[in-house]
């Protein structure tokens, strides 16, 4: 994260509640490398008369099952699944820790790749190198194809790439199934490699313009702060440069929270100078006066060598935490933020609709 304090808030302001994400067990398919075996916490979805998927890579004799030697994207091992010209496919399934919410949307990602070589010795050195697609299913039982939630393009990349999906279940599915499938009508031999699954992260419902316009200033403030926090936490908003009006509001709110928890002196000492400069610009936009001047002074003093700090500056710095609270009582930053929201409602609503 490039934003100041936002790196300090990862465990609090940017964290999601347990109800906002569904964590998978063994999401990176960790287990002992072996052919015909699914990793722990996952179940096989292949045909009964066919071998299960494989755990790669094998760094011990006979080395590199089927010629697959790509290094893992995360952890020590990953999963390889094939589709066969006999119209049989490999897949894995897992029961979710909680059901998906019907009608909601979830952000989900995983790393996919294709090996440059994939020859199956069990079938007489048959070439499985061709790319296939990955199908992601929601279901109410192991391997049950209740609803197709996502479908990739053919996975042709031979280095790991992150594939990101928005899953939109129409029912409260309790199982997630990952399946290799064909890129078209032809049935052929191919494979896909999987690693590093994310949690299923619940996305906020879409904001509607008429709802935003009907909100009073306080409700709009709450909505924008929650929306920005959510977008930052799931990685859909890299930083706040693209949403300057939301950024002013969010930075000032985070500033208040952090200083309340750690004090102004510690806050300034922990924050990179460039990020403090960004915060100063946000407070200037709000027309904050007293605590803006205090922040500038404390920042200036904190950047000096100890032997350059005068006794007066030292006393000023030592009293900064108390001074911040006094200033906040006489000039609340939130009041300034609400004035800013009132003045820039149109711009703020436009940025919210663009998230």
Coordinates of C-alpha atoms in Angstrom, one line a residue:
X1 CA 0.0 0.0 0.0
X2 CA 1.4 3.5 -0.8
X3 CA -0.8 5.4 1.5
X4 CA 0.5 6.5 4.7
X5 CA -1.1 5.1 7.6
X6 CA -3.0 2.7 5.5
X7 CA -0.1 0.3 6.0
X8 CA -0.5 0.8 9.7
X9 CA -4.2 0.0 9.5
X10 CA -4.1 -3.3 7.7
X11 CA -5.0 -5.2 10.9
X12 CA -7.8 -2.9 11.9
X13 CA -9.4 -0.4 9.5
X14 CA -8.8 -2.5 6.4
X15 CA -9.6 -5.9 7.9
X16 CA -12.7 -7.7 7.0
X17 CA -15.1 -9.4 9.4
X18 CA -15.4 -13.1 9.4
X19 CA -18.7 -12.8 7.7
X20 CA -17.2 -10.9 4.8
X21 CA -14.9 -13.7 3.6
X22 CA -14.9 -17.5 3.2
X23 CA -11.5 -19.0 3.7
X24 CA -10.6 -22.2 2.0
X25 CA -8.7 -24.9 3.7
X26 CA -5.2 -25.6 2.2
X27 CA -5.7 -22.9 -0.5
X28 CA -2.3 -23.5 -2.1
X29 CA -2.7 -27.3 -2.4
X30 CA 0.1 -28.2 0.0
X31 CA 0.9 -31.9 0.5
X32 CA 3.6 -34.5 -0.4
X33 CA 4.2 -34.5 -4.1
X34 CA 2.5 -37.5 -5.6
X35 CA 0.6 -38.7 -8.7
X36 CA -3.0 -39.7 -8.5
X37 CA -3.7 -38.0 -5.2
X38 CA -5.5 -34.8 -4.2
X39 CA -4.1 -32.6 -1.5
X40 CA -5.4 -32.6 2.0
X41 CA -8.7 -30.8 2.6
X42 CA -9.7 -31.4 -1.0
X43 CA -11.8 -34.2 -2.5
X44 CA -11.5 -35.9 -5.9
X45 CA -14.1 -35.2 -8.5
X46 CA -12.8 -37.4 -11.3
X47 CA -14.5 -40.4 -12.9
X48 CA -14.3 -43.5 -10.7
X49 CA -12.2 -45.5 -13.3
X50 CA -9.7 -42.7 -13.7
X51 CA -6.8 -41.5 -11.6
X52 CA -7.2 -38.4 -9.4
X53 CA -5.2 -35.1 -10.0
X54 CA -1.5 -34.8 -9.1
X55 CA 0.5 -32.9 -6.6
X56 CA 3.5 -31.1 -8.2
X57 CA 6.5 -30.5 -8.3
X58 CA 8.5 -33.6 -7.4
X59 CA 12.1 -32.8 -6.6
X60 CA 13.1 -36.3 -5.7
X61 CA 13.8 -39.4 -8.0
X62 CA 12.2 -40.1 -10.4
X63 CA 11.8 -36.3 -10.5
X64 CA 9.2 -34.0 -12.1
X65 CA 6.1 -36.1 -12.7
X66 CA 5.1 -36.0 -16.4
X67 CA 7.9 -33.4 -17.0
X68 CA 6.3 -30.7 -14.9
X69 CA 9.0 -28.6 -13.2
X70 CA 7.4 -25.2 -12.7
X71 CA 8.2 -23.8 -9.3
X72 CA 5.2 -23.1 -7.0
X73 CA 3.6 -19.7 -7.0
X74 CA 3.0 -20.1 -3.2
X75 CA 4.2 -22.6 -0.7
X76 CA 5.9 -25.8 -1.7
X77 CA 3.4 -27.6 -4.0
X78 CA 0.5 -27.1 -6.4
X79 CA -2.2 -29.0 -8.2
X80 CA -2.2 -30.4 -11.7
X81 CA -5.4 -31.4 -13.4
X82 CA -6.0 -32.9 -16.9
X83 CA -8.9 -33.3 -19.3
X84 CA -8.8 -36.4 -21.5
X85 CA -9.9 -37.1 -25.1
X86 CA -12.1 -39.8 -23.6
X87 CA -14.4 -37.0 -22.2
X88 CA -13.2 -37.5 -18.7
X89 CA -11.9 -34.6 -16.6
X90 CA -10.2 -34.1 -13.3
X91 CA -11.5 -31.8 -10.6
X92 CA -11.4 -31.2 -6.9
X93 CA -14.0 -30.0 -4.4
X94 CA -14.2 -28.6 -0.9
X95 CA -17.0 -27.9 1.6
X96 CA -17.0 -24.2 2.4
X97 CA -16.7 -23.0 6.0
X98 CA -20.0 -21.2 5.5
X99 CA -22.5 -21.1 2.6
X100 CA -22.3 -18.5 0.0
X101 CA -24.9 -15.8 0.1
X102 CA -27.5 -16.0 -2.6
X103 CA -27.6 -12.9 -4.7
X104 CA -24.3 -11.6 -3.4
X105 CA -21.0 -11.2 -5.2
X106 CA -17.6 -12.6 -4.2
X107 CA -14.1 -11.7 -5.3
X108 CA -12.0 -14.8 -5.9
X109 CA -8.6 -15.3 -7.4
X110 CA -6.1 -18.1 -7.9
X111 CA -2.9 -18.6 -9.9
X112 CA -3.0 -20.7 -13.0
X113 CA -0.3 -21.9 -15.5
X114 CA 0.5 -24.5 -18.1
X115 CA 3.6 -26.7 -18.1
X116 CA 5.7 -26.6 -21.3
X117 CA 5.7 -30.4 -21.1
X118 CA 3.0 -32.8 -19.7
X119 CA 3.4 -36.4 -20.8
X120 CA 1.4 -39.2 -19.1
X121 CA 3.5 -42.3 -18.7
X122 CA 0.4 -44.3 -17.6
X123 CA -1.1 -43.8 -21.1
X124 CA 2.0 -44.6 -23.1
X125 CA 3.6 -41.2 -23.2
X126 CA 0.5 -39.3 -24.3
X127 CA 0.9 -35.6 -24.7
X128 CA -1.2 -33.5 -22.3
X129 CA 0.5 -30.2 -23.0
X130 CA -2.5 -28.5 -24.7
X131 CA -4.2 -25.7 -22.8
X132 CA -7.6 -26.2 -21.2
X133 CA -10.0 -24.0 -19.3
X134 CA -10.9 -24.0 -15.6
X135 CA -14.5 -24.2 -14.6
X136 CA -15.5 -23.0 -11.1
X137 CA -18.8 -24.5 -9.7
X138 CA -20.9 -23.9 -6.7
X139 CA -22.9 -26.8 -5.5
X140 CA -24.8 -28.3 -2.6
X141 CA -22.8 -31.6 -2.4
X142 CA -19.3 -32.7 -3.2
X143 CA -18.5 -32.3 -6.9
X144 CA -22.2 -31.3 -7.6
X145 CA -22.3 -28.9 -10.6
X146 CA -25.1 -26.8 -9.2
X147 CA -24.1 -23.5 -10.9
X148 CA -21.2 -22.5 -13.1
X149 CA -19.8 -19.5 -11.4
X150 CA -16.8 -18.8 -13.6
X151 CA -15.0 -20.0 -16.7
X152 CA -11.5 -19.0 -17.8
X153 CA -10.1 -18.6 -21.2
X154 CA -7.7 -21.4 -22.3
X155 CA -4.8 -21.2 -19.9
X156 CA -1.8 -20.9 -22.2
X157 CA 0.7 -19.0 -20.0
X158 CA 3.7 -21.1 -18.9
X159 CA 4.4 -18.8 -16.0
X160 CA 2.0 -18.2 -13.1
X161 CA -0.6 -15.6 -13.6
X162 CA -3.3 -14.5 -11.2
X163 CA -6.8 -15.0 -12.5
X164 CA -9.4 -12.8 -10.8
X165 CA -13.2 -13.6 -10.8
X166 CA -16.4 -12.1 -9.5
X167 CA -18.6 -15.0 -8.4
X168 CA -22.3 -14.3 -8.4
X169 CA -24.1 -17.3 -6.8
X170 CA -27.9 -17.4 -7.1
X171 CA -28.2 -20.0 -4.3
X172 CA -26.5 -20.5 -0.9
X173 CA -24.0 -23.1 -2.3
X174 CA -22.0 -25.0 0.3
X175 CA -19.3 -26.5 -1.9
X176 CA -16.8 -25.1 -4.3
X177 CA -15.6 -27.3 -7.2
X178 CA -12.6 -26.6 -9.6
X179 CA -12.7 -28.6 -12.8
X180 CA -10.4 -28.8 -15.9
X181 CA -12.4 -28.6 -19.1
X182 CA -12.0 -28.3 -22.9
X183 CA -11.6 -25.1 -24.8
X184 CA -14.3 -25.8 -27.4
X185 CA -16.3 -28.8 -28.6
X186 CA -13.3 -31.1 -29.3
X187 CA -12.4 -33.6 -26.7
X188 CA -8.6 -33.7 -26.4
X189 CA -5.8 -34.3 -23.8
X190 CA -4.7 -31.2 -21.9
X191 CA -3.9 -29.9 -18.5
X192 CA -3.9 -26.9 -16.1
X193 CA -1.8 -26.1 -13.0
X194 CA -3.4 -24.4 -10.0
X195 CA -2.0 -22.7 -6.9
X196 CA -2.6 -19.9 -4.4
X197 CA -6.4 -19.6 -4.1
X198 CA -7.7 -16.6 -2.3
X199 CA -10.5 -16.4 0.2
X200 CA -14.0 -15.7 -1.3
X201 CA -14.3 -12.1 -0.3
X202 CA -17.9 -10.7 -0.1
X203 CA -18.2 -7.6 -2.3
X204 CA -20.3 -4.6 -1.2
X205 CA -23.6 -4.2 -3.0
X206 CA -23.5 -1.8 -5.9
X207 CA -24.2 1.8 -4.9
X208 CA -27.1 3.5 -6.7
X209 CA -27.0 7.2 -7.6
X210 CA -30.5 7.9 -6.3
X211 CA -29.7 6.3 -2.9
X212 CA -26.5 8.3 -2.6
X213 CA -28.3 11.6 -3.5
X214 CA -30.9 10.9 -0.9
X215 CA -28.4 10.6 1.9
X216 CA -27.7 13.4 4.4
X217 CA -24.0 14.4 4.9
X218 CA -23.4 12.1 7.8
X219 CA -24.8 9.1 6.1
X220 CA -22.8 9.9 2.9
X221 CA -19.7 10.2 5.1
X222 CA -20.3 6.7 6.6
X223 CA -21.0 5.2 3.2
X224 CA -17.9 6.6 1.6
X225 CA -15.6 5.6 4.4
X226 CA -16.9 2.1 4.5
X227 CA -16.8 1.8 0.7
X228 CA -13.2 3.0 0.4
X229 CA -12.1 0.8 3.3
X230 CA -13.6 -2.2 1.6
X231 CA -12.2 -1.5 -1.8
X232 CA -8.7 -1.0 -0.3
X233 CA -8.9 -4.2 1.7
X234 CA -9.8 -6.4 -1.3
X235 CA -7.2 -4.8 -3.5
X236 CA -9.7 -3.3 -6.0
X237 CA -8.5 0.2 -5.2
X238 CA -4.7 0.3 -5.4
X239 CA -4.4 3.8 -3.9
X240 CA -6.5 6.9 -3.6
X241 CA -4.9 9.1 -6.3
X242 CA -7.8 8.1 -8.7
X243 CA -10.4 9.3 -6.2
X244 CA -9.1 12.6 -4.8
X245 CA -12.3 13.7 -3.1
X246 CA -12.8 10.3 -1.4
X247 CA -9.1 10.3 -0.5
X248 CA -9.3 13.6 1.4
X249 CA -12.2 12.2 3.5
X250 CA -10.7 8.8 4.1
X251 CA -7.2 10.1 4.9
X252 CA -8.5 12.6 7.4
X253 CA -10.7 9.9 9.1
X254 CA -7.8 7.5 9.3
X255 CA -5.6 10.3 10.7
X256 CA -8.1 10.8 13.6
X257 CA -8.3 7.1 14.4
X258 CA -4.6 6.5 14.4
X259 CA -3.7 9.6 16.5
X260 CA -6.4 8.6 19.0
X261 CA -4.8 5.2 19.4
X262 CA -1.1 6.1 19.4
X263 CA -0.8 9.8 19.9
X264 CA 0.5 12.4 17.4
X265 CA 4.2 12.1 18.2
X266 CA 4.3 8.4 17.7
X267 CA 2.1 8.7 14.6
X268 CA 4.5 11.2 13.0
X269 CA 7.6 9.2 13.9
X270 CA 6.1 6.0 12.3
X271 CA 4.8 7.6 9.0
X272 CA 7.0 8.1 6.0
X273 CA 7.6 11.8 5.1
X274 CA 5.9 11.5 1.7
X275 CA 2.8 10.1 3.3
X276 CA 2.7 12.9 5.9
X277 CA 2.9 15.3 3.0
X278 CA -0.1 13.6 1.4
X279 CA -2.0 13.9 4.7
X280 CA -1.1 17.6 5.1
X281 CA -2.6 18.2 1.7
X282 CA -5.8 16.4 2.7
X283 CA -6.1 18.6 5.9
X284 CA -5.5 21.7 3.8
X285 CA -8.4 20.7 1.5
X286 CA -10.6 20.4 4.6
X287 CA -9.4 23.8 5.8
X288 CA -8.3 22.5 9.1
X289 CA -6.2 25.1 10.8
X290 CA -5.0 24.3 14.3
X291 CA -4.2 20.6 14.0
X292 CA -2.8 21.2 10.5
X293 CA -0.3 23.7 11.9
X294 CA 0.5 21.4 14.8
X295 CA 1.1 18.4 12.4
X296 CA 3.4 20.6 10.2
X297 CA 5.4 21.7 13.3
X298 CA 5.7 18.2 14.8
X299 CA 6.7 16.8 11.4
X300 CA 9.4 19.5 11.0
X301 CA 10.8 18.9 14.5
X302 CA 10.8 15.1 14.2
X303 CA 12.9 15.3 11.1
X304 CA 15.7 17.2 12.9
X305 CA 18.8 15.7 14.5
X306 CA 18.5 15.7 18.3
X307 CA 21.3 18.2 18.6
X308 CA 19.4 20.6 16.4
X309 CA 16.3 20.7 18.5
X310 CA 16.0 23.7 20.7
X311 CA 14.6 23.4 24.3
X312 CA 11.4 25.3 23.2
X313 CA 10.9 22.8 20.3
X314 CA 11.5 19.9 22.6
X315 CA 8.8 21.1 25.0
X316 CA 6.5 21.8 22.1
X317 CA 7.0 18.3 20.8
X318 CA 6.5 16.7 24.2
X319 CA 3.2 18.5 24.6
X320 CA 2.0 17.6 21.0
X321 CA -0.4 14.8 22.0
X322 CA -2.3 16.9 24.5
X323 CA -2.3 19.9 22.1
X324 CA -3.9 17.7 19.4
X325 CA -6.8 16.8 21.7
X326 CA -7.3 20.4 22.8
X327 CA -7.4 21.5 19.1
X328 CA -9.7 18.7 18.2
X329 CA -12.2 19.8 20.9
X330 CA -12.3 23.4 19.6
X331 CA -12.0 22.5 15.9
X332 CA -13.3 19.0 15.2
X333 CA -11.9 17.5 12.0
X334 CA -15.1 15.6 11.4
X335 CA -17.0 18.9 11.3
X336 CA -14.6 20.1 8.6
X337 CA -15.0 16.8 6.7
X338 CA -18.8 17.2 6.7
X339 CA -18.5 20.7 5.4
X340 CA -16.2 19.3 2.6
X341 CA -18.8 16.6 1.8
X342 CA -21.5 19.2 1.6
X343 CA -19.5 21.4 -0.7
X344 CA -18.4 18.5 -3.0
X345 CA -21.3 16.1 -2.9
X346 CA -21.5 15.8 -6.7
X347 CA -17.8 14.9 -7.1
X348 CA -17.9 12.5 -4.1
X349 CA -21.0 10.7 -5.5
X350 CA -19.4 10.4 -8.9
X351 CA -16.3 8.9 -7.4
X352 CA -18.4 6.4 -5.3
X353 CA -20.3 5.3 -8.4
X354 CA -17.0 4.7 -10.2
X355 CA -15.7 2.3 -7.5

